Amino acid sequence: MQKEVGKFFGISEETIYNWESGRNQPDIKLIPKIIKFLGYVPFEPEGGDLISRLKFYKLINGLTVEGLAERLSKHPDQVRAWLTGRRKPSRKNEKWIEGFT
């Protein structure tokens, strides 16, 4: 079975075994394909606040910080600061992100 799953994702059978054993995790770019393969999202957001929802959006769409920043039309450093908690979005940005997620 791992061989067929690996073929579907374009990765090795060994990589599938490593995921299953917890030795490593799938690359973020594969998350949307995994969700499609499973037919459901196998995890939930860590919290209900705006930043948790933004992190969840990033994850389920397989985005890097740069990819998320591009979708948000923001600078990657600004988005990274929000995601790490170093800075909070302004009220204007909060409202805009709220509509985005």
mmCIF file of N, CA and C in Angstrom, residues 26-86:
data_model
loop_
_atom_site.group_PDB
_atom_site.id
_atom_site.type_symbol
_atom_site.label_atom_id
_atom_site.label_comp_id
_atom_site.label_asym_id
_atom_site.label_seq_id
_atom_site.Cartn_x
_atom_site.Cartn_y
_atom_site.Cartn_z
ATOM 1 N N PRO A 26 5.368 15.391 6.251
ATOM 2 C CA PRO A 26 5.274 15.784 4.839
ATOM 3 C C PRO A 26 5.691 17.240 4.631
ATOM 4 N N ASP A 27 6.251 17.503 3.490
ATOM 5 C CA ASP A 27 6.564 18.866 3.097
ATOM 6 C C ASP A 27 5.268 19.662 3.027
ATOM 7 N N ILE A 28 5.313 20.902 3.434
ATOM 8 C CA ILE A 28 4.120 21.763 3.476
ATOM 9 C C ILE A 28 3.411 21.808 2.124
ATOM 10 N N LYS A 29 4.163 21.729 1.041
ATOM 11 C CA LYS A 29 3.567 21.807 -0.291
ATOM 12 C C LYS A 29 2.688 20.600 -0.610
ATOM 13 N N LEU A 30 2.892 19.477 0.114
ATOM 14 C CA LEU A 30 2.089 18.275 -0.123
ATOM 15 C C LEU A 30 0.781 18.256 0.667
ATOM 16 N N ILE A 31 0.621 19.139 1.633
ATOM 17 C CA ILE A 31 -0.562 19.113 2.501
ATOM 18 C C ILE A 31 -1.872 19.188 1.706
ATOM 19 N N PRO A 32 -2.038 20.101 0.742
ATOM 20 C CA PRO A 32 -3.300 20.114 -0.013
ATOM 21 C C PRO A 32 -3.586 18.791 -0.732
ATOM 22 N N LYS A 33 -2.545 18.175 -1.266
ATOM 23 C CA LYS A 33 -2.713 16.897 -1.967
ATOM 24 C C LYS A 33 -3.081 15.779 -0.983
ATOM 25 N N ILE A 34 -2.500 15.819 0.213
ATOM 26 C CA ILE A 34 -2.844 14.841 1.252
ATOM 27 C C ILE A 34 -4.307 14.995 1.658
ATOM 28 N N ILE A 35 -4.748 16.230 1.824
ATOM 29 C CA ILE A 35 -6.150 16.493 2.177
ATOM 30 C C ILE A 35 -7.069 15.954 1.091
ATOM 31 N N LYS A 36 -6.711 16.208 -0.158
ATOM 32 C CA LYS A 36 -7.519 15.703 -1.271
ATOM 33 C C LYS A 36 -7.542 14.176 -1.278
ATOM 34 N N PHE A 37 -6.388 13.557 -1.052
ATOM 35 C CA PHE A 37 -6.275 12.103 -1.034
ATOM 36 C C PHE A 37 -7.146 11.498 0.072
ATOM 37 N N LEU A 38 -7.089 12.090 1.259
ATOM 38 C CA LEU A 38 -7.859 11.580 2.394
ATOM 39 C C LEU A 38 -9.352 11.886 2.286
ATOM 40 N N GLY A 39 -9.663 13.014 1.649
ATOM 41 C CA GLY A 39 -11.060 13.429 1.539
ATOM 42 C C GLY A 39 -11.536 14.255 2.722
ATOM 43 N N TYR A 40 -10.605 14.626 3.585
ATOM 44 C CA TYR A 40 -10.938 15.480 4.733
ATOM 45 C C TYR A 40 -9.649 16.110 5.268
ATOM 46 N N VAL A 41 -9.806 17.127 6.108
ATOM 47 C CA VAL A 41 -8.657 17.772 6.738
ATOM 48 C C VAL A 41 -8.375 17.019 8.035
ATOM 49 N N PRO A 42 -7.206 16.380 8.151
ATOM 50 C CA PRO A 42 -6.934 15.525 9.314
ATOM 51 C C PRO A 42 -6.479 16.249 10.579
ATOM 52 N N PHE A 43 -6.617 17.545 10.626
ATOM 53 C CA PHE A 43 -6.240 18.315 11.805
ATOM 54 C C PHE A 43 -7.116 19.548 11.886
ATOM 55 N N GLU A 44 -7.063 20.222 13.034
ATOM 56 C CA GLU A 44 -7.879 21.410 13.270
ATOM 57 C C GLU A 44 -6.980 22.572 13.639
ATOM 58 N N PRO A 45 -7.514 23.789 13.532
ATOM 59 C CA PRO A 45 -6.706 24.942 13.958
ATOM 60 C C PRO A 45 -6.385 24.823 15.444
ATOM 61 N N GLU A 46 -5.237 25.364 15.840
ATOM 62 C CA GLU A 46 -4.824 25.293 17.239
ATOM 63 C C GLU A 46 -5.671 26.173 18.139
ATOM 64 N N GLY A 47 -6.308 27.173 17.603
ATOM 65 C CA GLY A 47 -7.135 28.080 18.393
ATOM 66 C C GLY A 47 -8.099 28.809 17.485
ATOM 67 N N GLY A 48 -8.956 29.593 18.071
ATOM 68 C CA GLY A 48 -9.948 30.302 17.277
ATOM 69 C C GLY A 48 -9.583 31.730 16.960
ATOM 70 N N ASP A 49 -8.420 32.171 17.451
ATOM 71 C CA ASP A 49 -8.049 33.567 17.216
ATOM 72 C C ASP A 49 -7.608 33.764 15.762
ATOM 73 N N LEU A 50 -7.496 34.989 15.378
ATOM 74 C CA LEU A 50 -7.192 35.357 13.993
ATOM 75 C C LEU A 50 -5.875 34.757 13.500
ATOM 76 N N ILE A 51 -4.833 34.832 14.291
ATOM 77 C CA ILE A 51 -3.529 34.322 13.862
ATOM 78 C C ILE A 51 -3.559 32.802 13.739
ATOM 79 N N SER A 52 -4.251 32.122 14.635
ATOM 80 C CA SER A 52 -4.382 30.656 14.517
ATOM 81 C C SER A 52 -5.095 30.284 13.228
ATOM 82 N N ARG A 53 -6.115 31.037 12.877
ATOM 83 C CA ARG A 53 -6.830 30.762 11.629
ATOM 84 C C ARG A 53 -5.946 31.054 10.423
ATOM 85 N N LEU A 54 -5.123 32.085 10.526
ATOM 86 C CA LEU A 54 -4.197 32.410 9.435
ATOM 87 C C LEU A 54 -3.152 31.301 9.277
ATOM 88 N N LYS A 55 -2.635 30.783 10.384
ATOM 89 C CA LYS A 55 -1.682 29.668 10.337
ATOM 90 C C LYS A 55 -2.336 28.427 9.722
ATOM 91 N N PHE A 56 -3.583 28.181 10.084
ATOM 92 C CA PHE A 56 -4.318 27.039 9.556
ATOM 93 C C PHE A 56 -4.514 27.190 8.048
ATOM 94 N N TYR A 57 -4.897 28.382 7.609
ATOM 95 C CA TYR A 57 -5.057 28.661 6.182
ATOM 96 C C TYR A 57 -3.749 28.385 5.449
ATOM 97 N N LYS A 58 -2.636 28.851 6.021
ATOM 98 C CA LYS A 58 -1.311 28.632 5.430
ATOM 99 C C LYS A 58 -1.039 27.132 5.296
ATOM 100 N N LEU A 59 -1.318 26.382 6.347
ATOM 101 C CA LEU A 59 -1.056 24.952 6.357
ATOM 102 C C LEU A 59 -1.903 24.193 5.341
ATOM 103 N N ILE A 60 -3.216 24.374 5.376
ATOM 104 C CA ILE A 60 -4.070 23.561 4.507
ATOM 105 C C ILE A 60 -3.919 23.916 3.028
ATOM 106 N N ASN A 61 -3.351 25.091 2.771
ATOM 107 C CA ASN A 61 -3.104 25.473 1.387
ATOM 108 C C ASN A 61 -1.662 25.220 0.953
ATOM 109 N N GLY A 62 -0.878 24.638 1.879
ATOM 110 C CA GLY A 62 0.498 24.277 1.541
ATOM 111 C C GLY A 62 1.384 25.457 1.214
ATOM 112 N N LEU A 63 1.183 26.551 1.921
ATOM 113 C CA LEU A 63 1.904 27.778 1.609
ATOM 114 C C LEU A 63 3.117 27.992 2.507
ATOM 115 N N THR A 64 4.144 28.540 1.941
ATOM 116 C CA THR A 64 5.261 29.057 2.728
ATOM 117 C C THR A 64 4.837 30.428 3.244
ATOM 118 N N VAL A 65 5.647 31.014 4.100
ATOM 119 C CA VAL A 65 5.350 32.377 4.560
ATOM 120 C C VAL A 65 5.317 33.324 3.367
ATOM 121 N N GLU A 66 6.247 33.113 2.445
ATOM 122 C CA GLU A 66 6.297 33.971 1.258
ATOM 123 C C GLU A 66 5.034 33.809 0.409
ATOM 124 N N GLY A 67 4.567 32.574 0.279
ATOM 125 C CA GLY A 67 3.340 32.327 -0.486
ATOM 126 C C GLY A 67 2.124 32.950 0.171
ATOM 127 N N LEU A 68 2.057 32.843 1.492
ATOM 128 C CA LEU A 68 0.951 33.469 2.223
ATOM 129 C C LEU A 68 1.019 34.981 2.093
ATOM 130 N N ALA A 69 2.219 35.529 2.228
ATOM 131 C CA ALA A 69 2.393 36.977 2.102
ATOM 132 C C ALA A 69 1.954 37.461 0.724
ATOM 133 N N GLU A 70 2.272 36.684 -0.288
ATOM 134 C CA GLU A 70 1.861 37.054 -1.646
ATOM 135 C C GLU A 70 0.337 37.078 -1.765
ATOM 136 N N ARG A 71 -0.320 36.054 -1.213
ATOM 137 C CA ARG A 71 -1.787 36.026 -1.256
ATOM 138 C C ARG A 71 -2.399 37.180 -0.472
ATOM 139 N N LEU A 72 -1.724 37.571 0.605
ATOM 140 C CA LEU A 72 -2.235 38.666 1.429
ATOM 141 C C LEU A 72 -1.822 40.037 0.895
ATOM 142 N N SER A 73 -0.957 40.038 -0.111
ATOM 143 C CA SER A 73 -0.383 41.283 -0.647
ATOM 144 C C SER A 73 0.345 42.065 0.444
ATOM 145 N N LYS A 74 1.107 41.322 1.245
ATOM 146 C CA LYS A 74 1.889 41.922 2.335
ATOM 147 C C LYS A 74 3.334 41.474 2.196
ATOM 148 N N HIS A 75 4.232 42.146 2.882
ATOM 149 C CA HIS A 75 5.645 41.770 2.865
ATOM 150 C C HIS A 75 5.827 40.519 3.724
ATOM 151 N N PRO A 76 6.660 39.559 3.273
ATOM 152 C CA PRO A 76 6.877 38.331 4.050
ATOM 153 C C PRO A 76 7.344 38.578 5.489
ATOM 154 N N ASP A 77 8.185 39.590 5.695
ATOM 155 C CA ASP A 77 8.652 39.882 7.059
ATOM 156 C C ASP A 77 7.491 40.289 7.965
ATOM 157 N N GLN A 78 6.546 41.029 7.417
ATOM 158 C CA GLN A 78 5.381 41.451 8.191
ATOM 159 C C GLN A 78 4.525 40.234 8.559
ATOM 160 N N VAL A 79 4.287 39.374 7.606
ATOM 161 C CA VAL A 79 3.479 38.174 7.851
ATOM 162 C C VAL A 79 4.200 37.252 8.831
ATOM 163 N N ARG A 80 5.494 37.093 8.677
ATOM 164 C CA ARG A 80 6.284 36.257 9.585
ATOM 165 C C ARG A 80 6.190 36.792 11.019
ATOM 166 N N ALA A 81 6.249 38.092 11.173
ATOM 167 C CA ALA A 81 6.143 38.712 12.503
ATOM 168 C C ALA A 81 4.774 38.435 13.120
ATOM 169 N N TRP A 82 3.722 38.460 12.309
ATOM 170 C CA TRP A 82 2.384 38.135 12.821
ATOM 171 C C TRP A 82 2.316 36.678 13.264
ATOM 172 N N LEU A 83 2.814 35.782 12.417
ATOM 173 C CA LEU A 83 2.708 34.349 12.684
ATOM 174 C C LEU A 83 3.533 33.917 13.897
ATOM 175 N N THR A 84 4.636 34.599 14.154
ATOM 176 C CA THR A 84 5.482 34.252 15.294
ATOM 177 C C THR A 84 5.084 34.994 16.563
ATOM 178 N N GLY A 85 4.173 35.945 16.435
ATOM 179 C CA GLY A 85 3.734 36.702 17.602
ATOM 180 C C GLY A 85 4.623 37.879 17.956
ATOM 181 N N ARG A 86 5.604 38.176 17.104
ATOM 182 C CA ARG A 86 6.470 39.328 17.367
ATOM 183 C C ARG A 86 5.727 40.642 17.216
#
